[in-house]
Amino acid sequence: MYFLVGLSSLLLLCIFWLRKKKISYFKIIFFSSVILYLIPILAFQYESYKIKQEMKKYDINNDGFFSKEEMTYELEELENNLINDSGFGIFVFFGYPFCLLYTIMITLIFHVTTKFIKPKLLTF
């Protein structure tokens, strides 16, 4: 939950800064949603790489396969972590619409705040 609040605050600050530079909402929404889409994918790829590197330590004869002598409890845990991707495989295909919707909502909140609420607070 704190991650989402922090991410939203960071996105609002970026939108504020980009709007001061006169960048259109369309460009902000597009690039922000692409970045939000790529961050989890790259994090998952890095995690998979780290697990594969850890698994190489258990391959005694360096043939790329694990024989019965090489199988340990730790290796089985690493294999389970590599196989159970917790939905990241689905995120690659269906994640962008959610990132786009999230970015549109945050941008809409920013737009409503700057156009309607901020002027009323200043005149009050």
XYZ file of N, CA, C and O in Angstrom:
496
model
N 0.825 -1.189 0.000
C 0.000 0.000 0.000
C 0.871 1.256 0.000
O 0.588 2.202 -0.707
N 1.938 1.242 0.815
C 2.820 2.401 0.859
C 3.532 2.607 -0.470
O 3.817 3.738 -0.865
N 3.836 1.493 -1.151
C 4.476 1.589 -2.460
C 3.571 2.323 -3.447
O 4.031 3.173 -4.211
N 2.278 2.005 -3.426
C 1.336 2.642 -4.342
C 1.180 4.130 -4.036
O 1.119 4.952 -4.954
N 1.148 4.488 -2.765
C 1.050 5.894 -2.382
C 2.314 6.643 -2.800
O 2.246 7.758 -3.339
N 3.470 6.037 -2.568
C 4.722 6.666 -2.967
C 4.839 6.810 -4.471
O 5.293 7.840 -4.980
N 4.421 5.771 -5.188
C 4.457 5.811 -6.650
C 3.509 6.884 -7.187
O 3.857 7.628 -8.115
N 2.337 6.993 -6.587
C 1.381 8.018 -7.018
C 1.919 9.418 -6.754
O 1.780 10.309 -7.591
N 2.536 9.613 -5.596
C 3.111 10.924 -5.282
C 4.234 11.272 -6.237
O 4.327 12.413 -6.715
N 5.085 10.307 -6.527
C 6.176 10.537 -7.470
C 5.642 10.854 -8.866
O 6.137 11.759 -9.545
N 4.616 10.143 -9.273
C 4.009 10.393 -10.581
C 3.362 11.779 -10.630
O 3.488 12.490 -11.634
N 2.706 12.191 -9.555
C 2.113 13.528 -9.507
C 3.188 14.617 -9.590
O 3.004 15.629 -10.276
N 4.303 14.417 -8.907
C 5.394 15.391 -8.983
C 5.981 15.454 -10.390
O 6.299 16.545 -10.891
N 6.121 14.307 -11.032
C 6.627 14.288 -12.412
C 5.664 14.987 -13.362
O 6.098 15.729 -14.253
N 4.376 14.753 -13.184
C 3.379 15.420 -14.034
C 3.438 16.928 -13.820
O 3.396 17.704 -14.783
N 3.550 17.361 -12.569
C 3.649 18.786 -12.265
C 4.861 19.404 -12.959
O 4.769 20.460 -13.593
N 6.007 18.721 -12.864
C 7.232 19.235 -13.481
C 7.124 19.257 -15.005
O 7.536 20.217 -15.658
N 6.561 18.191 -15.596
C 6.437 18.119 -17.051
C 5.420 19.118 -17.589
O 5.588 19.652 -18.697
N 4.358 19.379 -16.836
C 3.370 20.364 -17.292
C 3.944 21.776 -17.248
O 3.568 22.627 -18.043
N 4.869 22.043 -16.338
C 5.529 23.357 -16.312
C 6.389 23.545 -17.557
O 6.615 24.666 -17.990
N 6.866 22.445 -18.124
C 7.663 22.504 -19.351
C 6.779 22.447 -20.600
O 7.275 22.262 -21.698
N 5.462 22.539 -20.408
C 4.479 22.588 -21.498
C 4.436 21.308 -22.326
O 4.264 21.341 -23.542
N 4.598 20.176 -21.689
C 4.470 18.879 -22.365
C 3.009 18.452 -22.266
O 2.387 18.573 -21.215
N 2.477 17.923 -23.358
C 1.049 17.601 -23.416
C 0.708 16.411 -22.521
O 1.562 15.572 -22.204
N -0.556 16.360 -22.119
C -1.026 15.257 -21.290
C -0.889 13.914 -22.011
O -0.609 12.902 -21.388
N -1.109 13.908 -23.305
C -1.004 12.664 -24.067
C 0.393 12.064 -23.960
O 0.546 10.868 -23.721
N 1.431 12.889 -24.141
C 2.800 12.397 -24.044
C 3.115 11.928 -22.619
O 3.783 10.910 -22.428
N 2.638 12.674 -21.642
C 2.884 12.299 -20.246
C 2.245 10.954 -19.941
O 2.866 10.075 -19.341
N 0.997 10.776 -20.360
C 0.290 9.520 -20.099
C 0.972 8.365 -20.817
O 1.181 7.298 -20.236
N 1.337 8.571 -22.069
C 1.943 7.483 -22.833
C 3.276 7.040 -22.228
O 3.482 5.859 -21.963
N 4.183 7.974 -22.011
C 5.506 7.607 -21.515
C 5.458 7.107 -20.074
O 6.195 6.177 -19.716
N 4.601 7.677 -19.263
C 4.488 7.204 -17.878
C 3.938 5.786 -17.826
O 4.428 4.961 -17.040
N 2.946 5.482 -18.642
C 2.387 4.137 -18.629
C 3.381 3.112 -19.167
O 3.458 1.992 -18.653
N 4.173 3.481 -20.160
C 5.198 2.562 -20.671
C 6.259 2.301 -19.606
O 6.679 1.158 -19.394
N 6.673 3.342 -18.901
C 7.671 3.165 -17.842
C 7.104 2.307 -16.712
O 7.786 1.402 -16.212
N 5.865 2.560 -16.315
C 5.240 1.744 -15.266
C 5.067 0.298 -15.704
O 5.058 -0.608 -14.876
N 4.923 0.069 -16.977
C 4.796 -1.291 -17.509
C 6.142 -2.004 -17.533
O 6.241 -3.191 -17.232
N 7.198 -1.276 -17.874
C 8.513 -1.910 -18.024
C 9.215 -2.177 -16.695
O 10.010 -3.112 -16.603
N 8.945 -1.391 -15.670
C 9.627 -1.572 -14.387
C 9.404 -2.967 -13.809
O 10.379 -3.645 -13.457
N 8.167 -3.480 -13.677
C 8.010 -4.835 -13.136
C 8.582 -5.927 -14.038
O 9.108 -6.926 -13.543
N 8.503 -5.722 -15.345
C 9.041 -6.726 -16.264
C 10.562 -6.817 -16.118
O 11.125 -7.910 -16.034
N 11.221 -5.671 -16.063
C 12.674 -5.679 -15.893
C 13.081 -6.218 -14.525
O 14.080 -6.933 -14.410
N 12.301 -5.913 -13.499
C 12.593 -6.439 -12.163
C 12.455 -7.957 -12.140
O 13.276 -8.657 -11.533
N 11.457 -8.472 -12.819
C 11.272 -9.922 -12.877
C 12.407 -10.589 -13.659
O 12.901 -11.649 -13.260
N 12.826 -9.979 -14.750
C 13.927 -10.544 -15.528
C 15.221 -10.561 -14.709
O 15.982 -11.527 -14.767
N 15.446 -9.523 -13.944
C 16.636 -9.476 -13.089
C 16.565 -10.548 -12.003
O 17.569 -11.208 -11.717
N 15.400 -10.718 -11.413
C 15.226 -11.751 -10.376
C 15.444 -13.143 -10.961
O 16.085 -13.998 -10.330
N 14.942 -13.401 -12.153
C 15.165 -14.693 -12.813
C 16.642 -14.911 -13.100
O 17.160 -16.022 -12.926
N 17.322 -13.867 -13.516
C 18.756 -13.969 -13.773
C 19.520 -14.314 -12.497
O 20.425 -15.166 -12.516
N 19.164 -13.665 -11.386
C 19.831 -13.948 -10.116
C 19.598 -15.392 -9.679
O 20.527 -16.050 -9.196
N 18.380 -15.902 -9.852
C 18.083 -17.285 -9.471
C 18.869 -18.257 -10.345
O 19.416 -19.241 -9.844
N 18.948 -17.988 -11.647
C 19.719 -18.870 -12.536
C 21.199 -18.871 -12.184
O 21.852 -19.920 -12.250
N 21.726 -17.722 -11.812
C 23.127 -17.663 -11.396
C 23.350 -18.440 -10.106
O 24.372 -19.104 -9.938
N 22.393 -18.372 -9.204
C 22.481 -19.130 -7.947
C 22.396 -20.626 -8.221
O 23.068 -21.420 -7.568
N 21.581 -21.003 -9.192
C 21.443 -22.425 -9.523
C 22.712 -22.983 -10.152
O 23.005 -24.175 -9.997
N 23.486 -22.145 -10.841
C 24.730 -22.620 -11.454
C 25.732 -23.102 -10.409
O 26.585 -23.924 -10.708
N 25.616 -22.601 -9.200
C 26.526 -23.029 -8.142
C 26.325 -24.499 -7.788
O 27.251 -25.151 -7.322
N 25.129 -25.018 -7.998
C 24.816 -26.401 -7.643
C 25.116 -27.378 -8.782
O 25.027 -28.582 -8.587
N 25.446 -26.875 -9.950
C 25.788 -27.743 -11.084
C 27.268 -28.100 -10.994
O 28.143 -27.361 -11.451
N 27.552 -29.246 -10.415
C 28.931 -29.635 -10.123
C 29.741 -29.884 -11.388
O 30.869 -29.425 -11.526
N 29.180 -30.623 -12.341
C 29.935 -30.975 -13.546
C 29.726 -29.992 -14.700
O 30.203 -30.223 -15.802
N 29.026 -28.914 -14.472
C 28.823 -27.835 -15.453
C 28.275 -28.308 -16.791
O 28.671 -27.827 -17.846
N 27.329 -29.248 -16.757
C 26.719 -29.704 -18.001
C 25.359 -29.052 -18.266
O 24.753 -29.278 -19.295
N 24.879 -28.245 -17.340
C 23.602 -27.572 -17.517
C 22.411 -28.377 -17.045
O 21.286 -27.897 -17.063
N 22.633 -29.602 -16.625
C 21.567 -30.458 -16.117
C 21.912 -30.859 -14.682
O 23.079 -30.915 -14.305
N 20.891 -31.166 -13.923
C 21.101 -31.539 -12.537
C 20.809 -33.024 -12.357
O 19.678 -33.475 -12.561
N 21.830 -33.771 -11.973
C 21.663 -35.201 -11.740
C 21.165 -35.429 -10.314
O 21.006 -34.486 -9.538
N 20.928 -36.686 -9.954
C 20.441 -37.003 -8.613
C 21.436 -36.585 -7.542
O 21.041 -36.183 -6.455
N 22.716 -36.678 -7.835
C 23.729 -36.305 -6.854
C 23.745 -34.795 -6.615
O 24.133 -34.329 -5.545
N 23.374 -34.039 -7.633
C 23.392 -32.578 -7.524
C 22.123 -32.012 -6.905
O 22.119 -30.854 -6.472
N 21.065 -32.760 -6.858
C 19.787 -32.271 -6.335
C 19.849 -32.140 -4.815
O 20.132 -33.092 -4.116
N 19.605 -30.936 -4.336
C 19.539 -30.674 -2.906
C 18.245 -29.920 -2.610
O 17.531 -29.488 -3.518
N 17.993 -29.762 -1.342
C 16.784 -29.039 -0.933
C 16.854 -27.580 -1.399
O 15.856 -27.019 -1.859
N 18.008 -26.962 -1.292
C 18.173 -25.559 -1.709
C 17.965 -25.401 -3.206
O 17.357 -24.433 -3.661
N 18.461 -26.358 -3.985
C 18.268 -26.312 -5.431
C 16.798 -26.454 -5.798
O 16.300 -25.748 -6.684
N 16.096 -27.344 -5.109
C 14.662 -27.499 -5.376
C 13.901 -26.224 -5.036
O 12.961 -25.848 -5.741
N 14.297 -25.538 -3.968
C 13.661 -24.260 -3.625
C 13.903 -23.223 -4.716
O 12.999 -22.466 -5.083
N 15.130 -23.166 -5.211
C 15.442 -22.221 -6.290
C 14.651 -22.542 -7.552
O 14.150 -21.639 -8.228
N 14.513 -23.825 -7.877
C 13.714 -24.210 -9.045
C 12.253 -23.817 -8.863
O 11.616 -23.331 -9.798
N 11.722 -24.008 -7.671
C 10.334 -23.612 -7.408
C 10.165 -22.100 -7.533
O 9.151 -21.620 -8.053
N 11.139 -21.347 -7.045
C 11.059 -19.892 -7.177
C 11.126 -19.453 -8.633
O 10.487 -18.490 -9.025
N 11.899 -20.168 -9.428
C 12.011 -19.831 -10.847
C 10.742 -20.204 -11.611
O 10.286 -19.465 -12.482
N 10.146 -21.338 -11.269
C 8.957 -21.816 -11.973
C 7.715 -21.030 -11.565
O 6.899 -20.650 -12.403
N 7.556 -20.765 -10.281
C 6.379 -20.039 -9.785
C 6.614 -18.552 -9.948
O 7.143 -17.881 -9.073
N 6.168 -18.011 -11.066
C 6.447 -16.608 -11.363
C 5.410 -15.647 -10.792
O 5.483 -14.459 -11.038
N 4.438 -16.113 -10.055
C 3.474 -15.270 -9.341
C 2.706 -14.313 -10.238
O 2.421 -13.191 -9.872
N 2.405 -14.700 -11.420
C 1.582 -13.880 -12.299
C 2.343 -12.929 -13.195
O 1.727 -12.181 -13.955
N 3.649 -12.900 -13.129
C 4.389 -12.001 -14.006
C 4.291 -12.426 -15.460
O 4.402 -11.596 -16.360
N 4.082 -13.720 -15.709
C 3.883 -14.173 -17.080
C 2.610 -13.598 -17.676
O 2.556 -13.250 -18.856
N 1.595 -13.468 -16.858
C 0.335 -12.871 -17.302
C 0.472 -11.358 -17.415
O -0.115 -10.738 -18.297
N 1.265 -10.767 -16.529
C 1.442 -9.319 -16.549
C 2.033 -8.844 -17.867
O 1.692 -7.755 -18.343
N 2.896 -9.635 -18.471
C 3.517 -9.244 -19.738
C 2.455 -9.009 -20.804
O 2.545 -8.075 -21.600
N 1.413 -9.830 -20.804
C 0.368 -9.713 -21.819
C -0.751 -8.751 -21.443
O -1.285 -8.056 -22.294
N -1.138 -8.729 -20.167
C -2.309 -7.953 -19.760
C -1.991 -6.777 -18.847
O -2.905 -6.108 -18.365
N -0.740 -6.489 -18.595
C -0.375 -5.449 -17.643
C -0.462 -4.041 -18.171
O -0.737 -3.110 -17.423
N -0.223 -3.857 -19.458
C -0.211 -2.494 -19.983
C -1.548 -1.769 -19.835
O -1.549 -0.590 -19.465
N -2.688 -2.405 -20.094
C -3.949 -1.671 -19.887
C -4.126 -1.183 -18.440
O -4.638 -0.083 -18.219
N -3.666 -1.960 -17.474
C -3.779 -1.519 -16.091
C -2.834 -0.350 -15.804
O -3.205 0.589 -15.091
N -1.637 -0.403 -16.353
C -0.705 0.711 -16.192
C -1.242 1.973 -16.867
O -1.127 3.070 -16.328
N -1.835 1.808 -18.030
C -2.414 2.941 -18.746
C -3.576 3.540 -17.955
O -3.676 4.761 -17.797
N -4.450 2.699 -17.437
C -5.583 3.178 -16.647
C -5.116 3.890 -15.383
O -5.649 4.948 -15.024
N -4.110 3.336 -14.720
C -3.568 3.959 -13.508
C -2.991 5.338 -13.829
O -3.241 6.311 -13.109
N -2.256 5.442 -14.908
C -1.661 6.715 -15.293
C -2.732 7.728 -15.677
O -2.628 8.905 -15.322
N -3.764 7.292 -16.364
C -4.863 8.198 -16.725
C -5.564 8.707 -15.474
O -5.897 9.898 -15.378
N -5.784 7.831 -14.502
C -6.447 8.256 -13.259
C -5.606 9.293 -12.512
O -6.133 10.310 -12.035
N -4.304 9.058 -12.401
C -3.430 9.999 -11.699
C -3.373 11.332 -12.445
O -3.421 12.408 -11.835
N -3.305 11.287 -13.760
C -3.281 12.509 -14.555
C -4.599 13.267 -14.443
O -4.612 14.495 -14.358
N -5.692 12.547 -14.410
C -7.002 13.185 -14.235
C -7.112 13.848 -12.862
O -7.635 14.968 -12.750
N -6.601 13.191 -11.839
C -6.589 13.796 -10.502
C -5.763 15.081 -10.517
O -6.174 16.102 -9.946
N -4.607 15.041 -11.158
C -3.774 16.235 -11.252
C -4.500 17.356 -11.996
O -4.489 18.508 -11.572
N -5.136 17.009 -13.114
C -5.831 18.020 -13.926
C -6.983 18.650 -13.143
O -7.136 19.878 -13.151
N -7.782 17.829 -12.498
C -8.908 18.356 -11.719
C -8.410 19.230 -10.578
O -8.971 20.291 -10.302
N -7.340 18.806 -9.929
C -6.799 19.581 -8.819
C -6.282 20.934 -9.274
O -6.558 21.956 -8.647
N -5.565 20.973 -10.375
C -4.985 22.238 -10.829
C -6.005 23.158 -11.475
O -5.864 24.376 -11.394
N -7.033 22.614 -12.107
C -7.998 23.469 -12.808
C -9.168 23.923 -11.942
O -9.683 25.013 -12.132
N -9.592 23.094 -11.006
C -10.809 23.422 -10.278
C -10.579 23.694 -8.796
O -11.127 24.641 -8.249
N -9.790 22.900 -8.154
C -9.649 23.027 -6.703
C -8.633 24.102 -6.328
O -8.883 24.905 -5.438
N -7.504 24.154 -6.990
C -6.457 25.117 -6.669
C -6.940 26.564 -6.833
O -6.689 27.384 -5.945
N -7.630 26.940 -7.909
C -8.110 28.342 -8.007
C -9.122 28.692 -6.907
O -9.129 29.821 -6.425
N -9.948 27.749 -6.514
C -10.922 28.045 -5.447
C -10.228 28.216 -4.104
O -10.669 29.003 -3.286
N -9.172 27.463 -3.872
C -8.426 27.632 -2.621
C -7.681 28.951 -2.586
O -7.549 29.554 -1.525
N -7.204 29.413 -3.739
C -6.487 30.674 -3.777
C -7.400 31.878 -3.586
O -7.003 32.900 -3.033
N -8.655 31.800 -4.047
C -9.604 32.904 -3.887
C -10.292 32.881 -2.528
O -10.906 33.848 -2.133
N -10.203 31.803 -1.833
C -10.844 31.677 -0.522
C -10.039 32.453 0.462
O -10.262 33.193 1.232
